[in-house]
Amino acid sequence: MDKKFFFSCFGKNKKKMEMADSIAKKWRSLSGQNNWEGLLDPLDIDLRRYMIHYGEMAQAAYDTFNTEKASKYAGDSIYAKKDFFSKVGLDKGNPYKYKVTKFFYATSQIHVPEAFIIVPLSREAWIKESNWMGYVAVATDEGKAVLGRRDIVITWRGSLQTLEWVNDLEFNFVSAEKIFGGDRTDDPKVHQGWYSIYTSDDQRSPFNKTSARDQVIREIRRLVDQYKNEEISITVTGHSLGAALATLNAVDIAANGFNKPGGQPNKACPVTAIIFASPRVGDSTFKKVLSGYQDLRVLRIRNELDVVPKYPLIGYEDVGKELTIDTTKSKYLKNGAANFSGWHNLEVYLHGVAGTQGREGGFQLEVNRDISLVNKTMDNLKDQYLVPVSWRILKNKGMIQQADGSWKLMDHEKDDDIDP
């Protein structure tokens, strides 16, 4: 074997092992045990990797979501649970190993923009009342060794378009009785649209006989009981709409003790929401109640020129701890991804996390994250890097040639264990 090649491989593996060991030792502080004190400015290198890791799990929900309205499976996941992370490109070179244990689905009892829930055009559509909304995953034994505990992740899918829904959605408050109960004197109020998607069921839909909330909570309780003899954590993540739903989900788990094994009320595991480009979720009372849960931490990542985190404008409050990035400082992006969609794009966010130097600093990639990813679904990267625009597409857009030479749209993997 060539000596240079050997020592190059040895050096890379040694660096990966050191990185893994560092995160395994620091995971509690990285998950907000001390409210990220001393980690945000300057931004800790392990916290960069940590945020990117969960951001990539949120991106996976976009990458598997079928947005082709001509498909009878529009609104569903393209990939099945088996080998899910391999199909979305999160297996190779990734030390954080998980397996998906559940897909969950959402509907809404009030009208919401099509950016949130799309309807297939086909008369043979798999369903018209529900959309695939995300997944629950748990760290494998290999992943546990790197992460330092058995991590349970809940990923909520975001909206399809960037800003159209801002003008289409009403920002009405409702009481969050299904989360906090109906007998509180303080009565926290939350956004009606987020709450409806989180809590609605629809008896016409085999995938929403129960709400997204109930599907997720049932799976979390099962996993918390299954791993009750191990050190565990619950991490909730999402981008845009998914970030708002992740916030509701995280506070729901903490408020109702779903992070405690059955019969062990004193053994609560930490619940952390790591969310990107989140719109505001609730009023000042909601903020106060959320901040009072000892086991709950929220870290919001916001791009400086992204308008979505500023909505709704009146009556709503930001929650948790905020990290501000500014992708206009990146030398790799076309004018810093100079449009509303670019500033809101999740891959651009993760690029920003990899290179931010704080509010007063410039931009330098501290994490070796492939810059081609910012062109995955958009035209954000400077032309000199020779990366195709919007390069991530299904081969032939899911059209498969049949034995007789004809072509058929086949863009959906069936799960062996369908569990609505």
Short mmCIF file of C-alpha atoms in Angstrom, two decimals:
data_model
loop_
_atom_site.label_atom_id
_atom_site.label_comp_id
_atom_site.label_asym_id
_atom_site.label_seq_id
_atom_site.Cartn_x
_atom_site.Cartn_y
_atom_site.Cartn_z
CA MET A 1 0.00 0.00 0.00
CA ASP A 2 1.22 3.51 -0.82
CA LYS A 3 2.51 5.18 2.38
CA LYS A 4 0.96 8.55 1.55
CA PHE A 5 -2.43 6.94 1.00
CA PHE A 6 -2.11 4.94 4.23
CA PHE A 7 -1.22 7.93 6.40
CA SER A 8 -3.89 10.06 4.69
CA CYS A 9 -6.56 7.49 5.53
CA PHE A 10 -5.16 7.02 9.03
CA GLY A 11 -5.21 10.78 9.62
CA LYS A 12 -8.82 11.13 8.43
CA ASN A 13 -9.99 8.20 10.55
CA LYS A 14 -8.12 9.52 13.59
CA LYS A 15 -9.78 12.93 13.15
CA LYS A 16 -13.21 11.30 12.86
CA MET A 17 -12.59 9.25 16.01
CA GLU A 18 -11.48 12.36 17.93
CA MET A 19 -14.57 14.24 16.71
CA ALA A 20 -16.84 11.38 17.74
CA ASP A 21 -15.23 11.14 21.16
CA SER A 22 -15.62 14.89 21.70
CA ILE A 23 -19.34 14.91 20.89
CA ALA A 24 -19.97 11.80 23.00
CA LYS A 25 -18.41 13.57 26.01
CA LYS A 26 -20.07 16.94 25.42
CA TRP A 27 -23.53 15.95 24.24
CA ARG A 28 -25.37 17.32 27.27
CA SER A 29 -23.91 20.80 26.87
CA LEU A 30 -24.39 20.61 23.08
CA SER A 31 -28.05 19.79 23.72
CA GLY A 32 -28.42 22.89 25.88
CA GLN A 33 -27.92 21.69 29.45
CA ASN A 34 -26.39 25.10 30.25
CA ASN A 35 -28.47 26.94 27.63
CA TRP A 36 -25.47 26.94 25.23
CA GLU A 37 -23.59 29.37 27.48
CA GLY A 38 -20.15 30.09 26.01
CA LEU A 39 -20.79 27.97 22.90
CA LEU A 40 -22.45 30.40 20.48
CA ASP A 41 -19.97 33.27 20.08
CA PRO A 42 -17.44 32.18 19.10
CA LEU A 43 -19.36 29.18 17.75
CA ASP A 44 -18.05 25.93 19.19
CA ILE A 45 -16.77 23.54 16.49
CA ASP A 46 -18.65 20.56 17.94
CA LEU A 47 -21.85 22.59 18.17
CA ARG A 48 -21.45 23.48 14.48
CA ARG A 49 -21.28 19.78 13.62
CA TYR A 50 -24.17 19.04 15.97
CA MET A 51 -26.48 21.63 14.39
CA ILE A 52 -25.52 20.55 10.88
CA HIS A 53 -26.23 16.93 11.81
CA TYR A 54 -29.80 17.70 12.89
CA GLY A 55 -30.25 20.14 10.02
CA GLU A 56 -29.37 17.37 7.59
CA MET A 57 -32.00 15.16 9.20
CA ALA A 58 -34.50 17.97 8.59
CA GLN A 59 -33.29 18.28 4.98
CA ALA A 60 -33.90 14.54 4.52
CA ALA A 61 -37.62 15.20 5.03
CA TYR A 62 -37.55 17.55 2.03
CA ASP A 63 -35.47 15.18 -0.08
CA THR A 64 -37.90 12.29 0.31
CA PHE A 65 -41.11 14.29 -0.06
CA ASN A 66 -42.96 13.71 -3.34
CA THR A 67 -43.95 17.10 -4.76
CA GLU A 68 -44.85 15.84 -8.26
CA LYS A 69 -48.60 16.51 -8.48
CA ALA A 70 -48.89 14.23 -11.53
CA SER A 71 -47.94 11.32 -9.28
CA LYS A 72 -50.67 9.45 -7.46
CA TYR A 73 -48.24 9.46 -4.50
CA ALA A 74 -47.85 13.25 -4.38
CA GLY A 75 -47.65 14.27 -0.74
CA ASP A 76 -46.10 11.00 0.43
CA SER A 77 -42.53 9.88 1.07
CA ILE A 78 -40.70 8.62 -2.01
CA TYR A 79 -38.54 6.28 0.07
CA ALA A 80 -39.52 3.57 2.52
CA LYS A 81 -38.25 3.38 6.10
CA LYS A 82 -35.78 0.63 5.25
CA ASP A 83 -32.44 2.10 4.07
CA PHE A 84 -34.00 5.56 4.33
CA PHE A 85 -30.81 7.39 5.27
CA SER A 86 -28.88 5.71 2.48
CA LYS A 87 -31.48 6.86 -0.07
CA VAL A 88 -31.35 10.50 1.09
CA GLY A 89 -27.55 10.56 1.11
CA LEU A 90 -26.96 10.52 4.87
CA ASP A 91 -25.11 7.22 5.14
CA LYS A 92 -21.73 7.56 3.44
CA GLY A 93 -19.19 9.53 5.45
CA ASN A 94 -21.70 10.14 8.25
CA PRO A 95 -20.72 8.83 11.71
CA TYR A 96 -24.20 9.49 13.17
CA LYS A 97 -26.11 6.28 12.48
CA TYR A 98 -29.88 6.01 12.99
CA LYS A 99 -32.74 3.82 11.86
CA VAL A 100 -36.21 5.13 11.07
CA THR A 101 -38.86 3.55 13.28
CA LYS A 102 -41.96 5.43 12.15
CA PHE A 103 -43.38 7.72 9.48
CA PHE A 104 -46.17 10.06 10.54
CA TYR A 105 -48.84 11.96 8.60
CA ALA A 106 -50.77 15.20 9.03
CA THR A 107 -53.98 16.84 7.95
CA SER A 108 -55.73 20.07 8.92
CA GLN A 109 -59.27 20.85 10.00
CA ILE A 110 -58.88 24.42 8.79
CA HIS A 111 -57.79 25.56 5.34
CA VAL A 112 -54.03 25.94 4.99
CA PRO A 113 -52.00 26.92 1.90
CA GLU A 114 -50.91 24.22 -0.53
CA ALA A 115 -47.33 25.00 0.49
CA PHE A 116 -48.15 22.95 3.60
CA ILE A 117 -50.37 20.12 2.34
CA ILE A 118 -50.48 19.26 -1.37
CA VAL A 119 -53.20 17.31 -3.18
CA PRO A 120 -52.39 14.87 -6.02
CA LEU A 121 -54.06 15.43 -9.41
CA SER A 122 -54.58 11.72 -10.01
CA ARG A 123 -58.01 10.15 -9.51
CA GLU A 124 -56.10 7.13 -8.19
CA ALA A 125 -54.32 9.20 -5.56
CA TRP A 126 -53.01 7.36 -2.50
CA ILE A 127 -54.88 9.86 -0.34
CA LYS A 128 -56.27 13.39 -0.65
CA GLU A 129 -56.80 14.33 2.98
CA SER A 130 -53.30 13.74 4.38
CA ASN A 131 -49.62 14.38 3.69
CA TRP A 132 -46.48 12.66 4.89
CA MET A 133 -45.16 14.96 7.61
CA GLY A 134 -41.95 13.43 8.91
CA TYR A 135 -40.30 10.56 10.71
CA VAL A 136 -39.07 9.27 14.05
CA ALA A 137 -35.61 7.70 14.19
CA VAL A 138 -33.43 6.22 16.91
CA ALA A 139 -29.65 5.97 17.11
CA THR A 140 -28.24 2.53 16.36
CA ASP A 141 -25.63 0.97 18.64
CA GLU A 142 -22.95 2.43 16.35
CA GLY A 143 -24.61 5.84 16.43
CA LYS A 144 -25.00 5.67 20.20
CA ALA A 145 -21.23 5.23 20.60
CA VAL A 146 -20.61 8.44 18.63
CA LEU A 147 -23.43 10.46 20.19
CA GLY A 148 -22.81 9.35 23.78
CA ARG A 149 -26.40 8.19 24.36
CA ARG A 150 -29.41 6.63 22.64
CA ASP A 151 -30.79 9.63 20.76
CA ILE A 152 -34.42 9.64 19.62
CA VAL A 153 -35.02 12.14 16.80
CA ILE A 154 -38.33 13.55 15.58
CA THR A 155 -38.09 15.34 12.23
CA TRP A 156 -40.92 17.55 10.97
CA ARG A 157 -41.13 18.37 7.26
CA GLY A 158 -41.21 22.02 6.23
CA SER A 159 -43.27 23.93 3.67
CA LEU A 160 -42.77 23.61 -0.09
CA GLN A 161 -42.52 27.26 -1.12
CA THR A 162 -40.69 29.94 0.75
CA LEU A 163 -42.92 32.96 1.06
CA GLU A 164 -46.21 32.33 -0.69
CA TRP A 165 -47.81 31.09 2.52
CA VAL A 166 -46.86 34.25 4.42
CA ASN A 167 -49.46 36.18 2.41
CA ASP A 168 -51.99 33.34 2.28
CA LEU A 169 -52.16 32.40 5.97
CA GLU A 170 -54.10 34.12 8.72
CA PHE A 171 -52.18 34.54 11.98
CA ASN A 172 -54.99 33.83 14.46
CA PHE A 173 -54.37 32.67 18.04
CA VAL A 174 -55.98 29.61 19.64
CA SER A 175 -55.66 28.01 23.05
CA ALA A 176 -53.38 24.97 23.00
CA GLU A 177 -55.65 22.81 25.18
CA LYS A 178 -54.46 19.49 23.78
CA ILE A 179 -50.93 20.37 24.88
CA PHE A 180 -51.44 22.27 28.13
CA GLY A 181 -54.91 21.16 29.20
CA GLY A 182 -58.01 23.33 29.45
CA ASP A 183 -57.92 24.27 33.12
CA ARG A 184 -54.94 26.65 33.17
CA THR A 185 -55.41 30.20 34.43
CA ASP A 186 -52.65 31.59 32.19
CA ASP A 187 -53.94 30.01 28.91
CA PRO A 188 -50.97 30.02 26.47
CA LYS A 189 -52.03 30.93 22.92
CA VAL A 190 -50.45 29.52 19.74
CA HIS A 191 -50.82 29.96 15.98
CA GLN A 192 -54.05 28.37 14.74
CA GLY A 193 -52.51 26.98 11.54
CA TRP A 194 -49.53 25.28 13.22
CA TYR A 195 -51.81 23.91 15.93
CA SER A 196 -54.35 22.56 13.43
CA ILE A 197 -51.71 20.65 11.44
CA TYR A 198 -50.24 19.29 14.68
CA THR A 199 -53.51 18.16 16.30
CA SER A 200 -56.04 17.47 13.51
CA ASP A 201 -57.35 14.03 12.60
CA ASP A 202 -59.62 12.97 9.74
CA GLN A 203 -61.62 9.75 9.88
CA ARG A 204 -61.78 9.64 6.06
CA SER A 205 -58.01 9.16 5.91
CA PRO A 206 -56.46 5.81 6.85
CA PHE A 207 -53.28 7.77 7.63
CA ASN A 208 -54.94 10.27 9.97
CA LYS A 209 -57.41 8.33 12.05
CA THR A 210 -55.25 9.91 14.71
CA SER A 211 -53.43 13.24 14.52
CA ALA A 212 -49.75 13.74 13.75
CA ARG A 213 -49.36 14.64 17.43
CA ASP A 214 -50.86 11.35 18.62
CA GLN A 215 -48.84 9.29 16.13
CA VAL A 216 -45.57 10.85 17.27
CA ILE A 217 -46.36 10.74 20.99
CA ARG A 218 -47.31 7.07 20.81
CA GLU A 219 -44.00 6.23 19.14
CA ILE A 220 -41.98 8.36 21.59
CA ARG A 221 -43.58 6.65 24.57
CA ARG A 222 -42.81 3.26 23.06
CA LEU A 223 -39.15 4.13 22.45
CA VAL A 224 -38.66 5.78 25.85
CA ASP A 225 -39.98 2.63 27.51
CA GLN A 226 -37.92 0.37 25.24
CA TYR A 227 -34.66 2.11 26.13
CA LYS A 228 -35.50 3.04 29.73
CA ASN A 229 -32.41 1.26 31.06
CA GLU A 230 -30.09 3.36 28.86
CA GLU A 231 -29.17 7.03 28.81
CA ILE A 232 -31.45 8.61 26.22
CA SER A 233 -32.32 12.00 24.76
CA ILE A 234 -35.11 13.34 22.59
CA THR A 235 -34.15 15.79 19.84
CA VAL A 236 -36.81 17.49 17.71
CA THR A 237 -35.87 19.28 14.50
CA GLY A 238 -37.40 20.98 11.50
CA HIS A 239 -37.15 23.93 9.11
CA SER A 240 -39.73 26.66 8.43
CA LEU A 241 -43.19 25.14 9.02
CA GLY A 242 -41.38 22.05 10.34
CA ALA A 243 -39.60 24.22 12.91
CA ALA A 244 -42.91 25.60 14.20
CA LEU A 245 -44.35 22.09 14.50
CA ALA A 246 -41.14 20.88 16.17
CA THR A 247 -41.53 23.62 18.78
CA LEU A 248 -45.09 22.53 19.58
CA ASN A 249 -43.99 18.90 19.69
CA ALA A 250 -41.03 19.57 22.00
CA VAL A 251 -43.05 21.57 24.52
CA ASP A 252 -45.83 18.96 24.36
CA ILE A 253 -43.40 16.17 25.28
CA ALA A 254 -41.95 18.14 28.20
CA ALA A 255 -45.30 19.47 29.45
CA ASN A 256 -46.91 16.03 29.61
CA GLY A 257 -43.96 13.95 30.79
CA PHE A 258 -43.69 11.89 27.60
CA ASN A 259 -39.91 11.98 28.15
CA LYS A 260 -40.30 9.77 31.23
CA PRO A 261 -40.56 5.95 31.15
CA GLY A 262 -43.77 4.43 32.46
CA GLY A 263 -43.63 4.03 36.22
CA GLN A 264 -40.44 6.14 36.53
CA PRO A 265 -41.64 9.76 36.93
CA ASN A 266 -38.27 10.91 38.27
CA LYS A 267 -36.28 9.69 35.26
CA ALA A 268 -36.89 12.42 32.68
CA CYS A 269 -34.58 12.58 29.67
CA PRO A 270 -33.65 15.95 28.11
CA VAL A 271 -35.78 17.28 25.25
CA THR A 272 -34.03 19.61 22.79
CA ALA A 273 -35.48 21.40 19.78
CA ILE A 274 -32.85 22.43 17.22
CA ILE A 275 -34.79 24.36 14.62
CA PHE A 276 -34.03 26.41 11.51
CA ALA A 277 -35.83 29.44 10.03
CA SER A 278 -38.75 29.08 12.41
CA PRO A 279 -41.74 31.39 12.24
CA ARG A 280 -43.04 32.47 15.62
CA VAL A 281 -45.35 30.01 17.34
CA GLY A 282 -47.10 31.59 20.30
CA ASP A 283 -47.74 34.59 22.52
CA SER A 284 -45.80 35.88 25.53
CA THR A 285 -47.58 33.44 27.84
CA PHE A 286 -46.55 30.54 25.61
CA LYS A 287 -42.96 31.79 25.77
CA LYS A 288 -43.09 32.03 29.57
CA VAL A 289 -44.59 28.56 29.99
CA LEU A 290 -42.11 26.98 27.56
CA SER A 291 -39.12 28.51 29.35
CA GLY A 292 -40.32 27.04 32.66
CA TYR A 293 -39.77 23.37 31.75
CA GLN A 294 -36.47 22.20 33.24
CA ASP A 295 -36.03 19.34 30.77
CA LEU A 296 -36.67 21.45 27.64
CA ARG A 297 -34.25 23.55 25.59
CA VAL A 298 -34.83 25.31 22.25
CA LEU A 299 -32.10 26.54 19.90
CA ARG A 300 -33.29 28.61 16.94
CA ILE A 301 -30.99 29.29 13.99
CA ARG A 302 -31.91 32.41 11.99
CA ASN A 303 -30.37 33.80 8.81
CA GLU A 304 -30.00 37.58 9.08
CA LEU A 305 -32.06 38.49 5.97
CA ASP A 306 -34.60 35.67 6.14
CA VAL A 307 -38.05 37.20 6.67
CA VAL A 308 -39.85 34.01 7.79
CA PRO A 309 -38.52 34.08 11.40
CA LYS A 310 -39.97 37.59 11.73
CA TYR A 311 -43.53 36.33 11.12
CA PRO A 312 -46.12 36.65 12.52
CA LEU A 313 -45.28 40.29 13.18
CA ILE A 314 -47.74 41.26 15.93
CA GLY A 315 -48.52 39.53 19.23
CA TYR A 316 -46.07 36.64 18.85
CA GLU A 317 -42.81 36.08 20.73
CA ASP A 318 -39.54 34.32 19.90
CA VAL A 319 -38.71 31.39 22.18
CA GLY A 320 -35.50 29.73 23.32
CA LYS A 321 -31.95 30.71 22.44
CA GLU A 322 -31.13 32.26 19.07
CA LEU A 323 -28.06 31.86 16.86
CA THR A 324 -27.93 34.42 14.05
CA ILE A 325 -25.95 33.68 10.89
CA ASP A 326 -25.40 35.90 7.86
CA THR A 327 -24.91 34.05 4.58
CA THR A 328 -24.39 37.28 2.65
CA LYS A 329 -20.81 37.11 3.97
CA SER A 330 -20.09 33.80 2.21
CA LYS A 331 -17.68 34.06 -0.73
CA TYR A 332 -19.18 30.89 -2.23
CA LEU A 333 -22.73 32.13 -2.78
CA LYS A 334 -24.10 34.36 -5.51
CA ASN A 335 -24.40 37.64 -3.62
CA GLY A 336 -24.98 35.61 -0.47
CA ALA A 337 -27.95 33.82 -2.13
CA ALA A 338 -29.45 37.24 -2.73
CA ASN A 339 -33.19 36.59 -2.73
CA PHE A 340 -35.85 35.62 -0.22
CA SER A 341 -35.84 31.96 -1.27
CA GLY A 342 -32.05 31.73 -1.04
CA TRP A 343 -31.89 33.30 2.41
CA HIS A 344 -34.58 30.87 3.63
CA ASN A 345 -33.21 27.70 1.99
CA LEU A 346 -32.14 25.03 4.51
CA GLU A 347 -28.98 23.99 2.65
CA VAL A 348 -27.92 27.64 2.65
CA TYR A 349 -28.60 27.74 6.39
CA LEU A 350 -26.34 24.73 6.97
CA HIS A 351 -23.64 26.32 4.81
CA GLY A 352 -23.98 29.38 7.03
CA VAL A 353 -23.61 27.33 10.22
CA ALA A 354 -20.47 25.73 8.79
CA GLY A 355 -18.81 29.09 8.15
CA THR A 356 -20.25 31.82 10.37
CA GLN A 357 -17.75 33.80 12.43
CA GLY A 358 -20.29 35.62 14.58
CA ARG A 359 -22.11 38.91 14.13
CA GLU A 360 -18.92 40.95 13.86
CA GLY A 361 -16.83 38.39 11.98
CA GLY A 362 -16.59 37.31 8.36
CA PHE A 363 -17.11 33.86 6.87
CA GLN A 364 -14.78 30.88 6.79
CA LEU A 365 -15.75 27.23 6.52
CA GLU A 366 -14.81 25.58 9.81
CA VAL A 367 -16.57 22.32 8.94
CA ASN A 368 -15.67 20.49 5.76
CA ARG A 369 -19.18 20.52 4.31
CA ASP A 370 -19.58 20.04 0.56
CA ILE A 371 -20.46 23.41 -0.98
CA SER A 372 -22.28 21.70 -3.87
CA LEU A 373 -25.17 21.02 -1.47
CA VAL A 374 -26.29 24.67 -1.65
CA ASN A 375 -27.18 24.04 -5.30
CA LYS A 376 -29.19 20.91 -4.51
CA THR A 377 -32.56 22.51 -5.25
CA MET A 378 -31.62 26.09 -6.20
CA ASP A 379 -29.15 28.31 -8.04
CA ASN A 380 -27.14 29.61 -5.08
CA LEU A 381 -23.51 28.70 -5.77
CA LYS A 382 -21.21 30.91 -7.86
CA ASP A 383 -20.76 29.62 -11.41
CA GLN A 384 -16.99 29.26 -10.99
CA TYR A 385 -17.53 26.15 -8.86
CA LEU A 386 -19.09 24.31 -11.82
CA VAL A 387 -21.95 22.69 -9.93
CA PRO A 388 -25.24 22.21 -11.84
CA VAL A 389 -28.28 24.18 -10.72
CA SER A 390 -30.98 22.20 -8.86
CA TRP A 391 -29.04 19.00 -9.40
CA ARG A 392 -30.98 16.71 -7.09
CA ILE A 393 -33.79 15.07 -9.10
CA LEU A 394 -35.15 11.54 -9.40
CA LYS A 395 -33.74 9.71 -12.41
CA ASN A 396 -36.08 10.50 -15.32
CA LYS A 397 -38.35 12.16 -12.73
CA GLY A 398 -39.46 8.72 -11.62
CA MET A 399 -40.41 7.45 -15.09
CA ILE A 400 -39.41 3.78 -15.50
CA GLN A 401 -39.28 2.00 -18.86
CA GLN A 402 -41.40 -1.15 -18.99
CA ALA A 403 -40.67 -4.45 -20.79
CA ASP A 404 -42.76 -3.40 -23.80
CA GLY A 405 -40.79 -0.15 -24.16
CA SER A 406 -43.45 2.10 -22.67
CA TRP A 407 -42.80 4.42 -19.73
CA LYS A 408 -44.60 4.53 -16.41
CA LEU A 409 -44.35 6.88 -13.42
CA MET A 410 -43.09 4.72 -10.53
CA ASP A 411 -41.84 7.08 -7.84
CA HIS A 412 -42.78 5.39 -4.59
CA GLU A 413 -41.24 2.66 -2.46
CA LYS A 414 -43.76 0.58 -0.52
CA ASP A 415 -43.09 -0.12 3.13
CA ASP A 416 -43.25 -3.69 4.33
CA ASP A 417 -44.96 -2.54 7.51
CA ILE A 418 -47.50 0.18 6.81
CA ASP A 419 -48.45 1.71 10.15
CA PRO A 420 -50.77 4.70 9.72
#
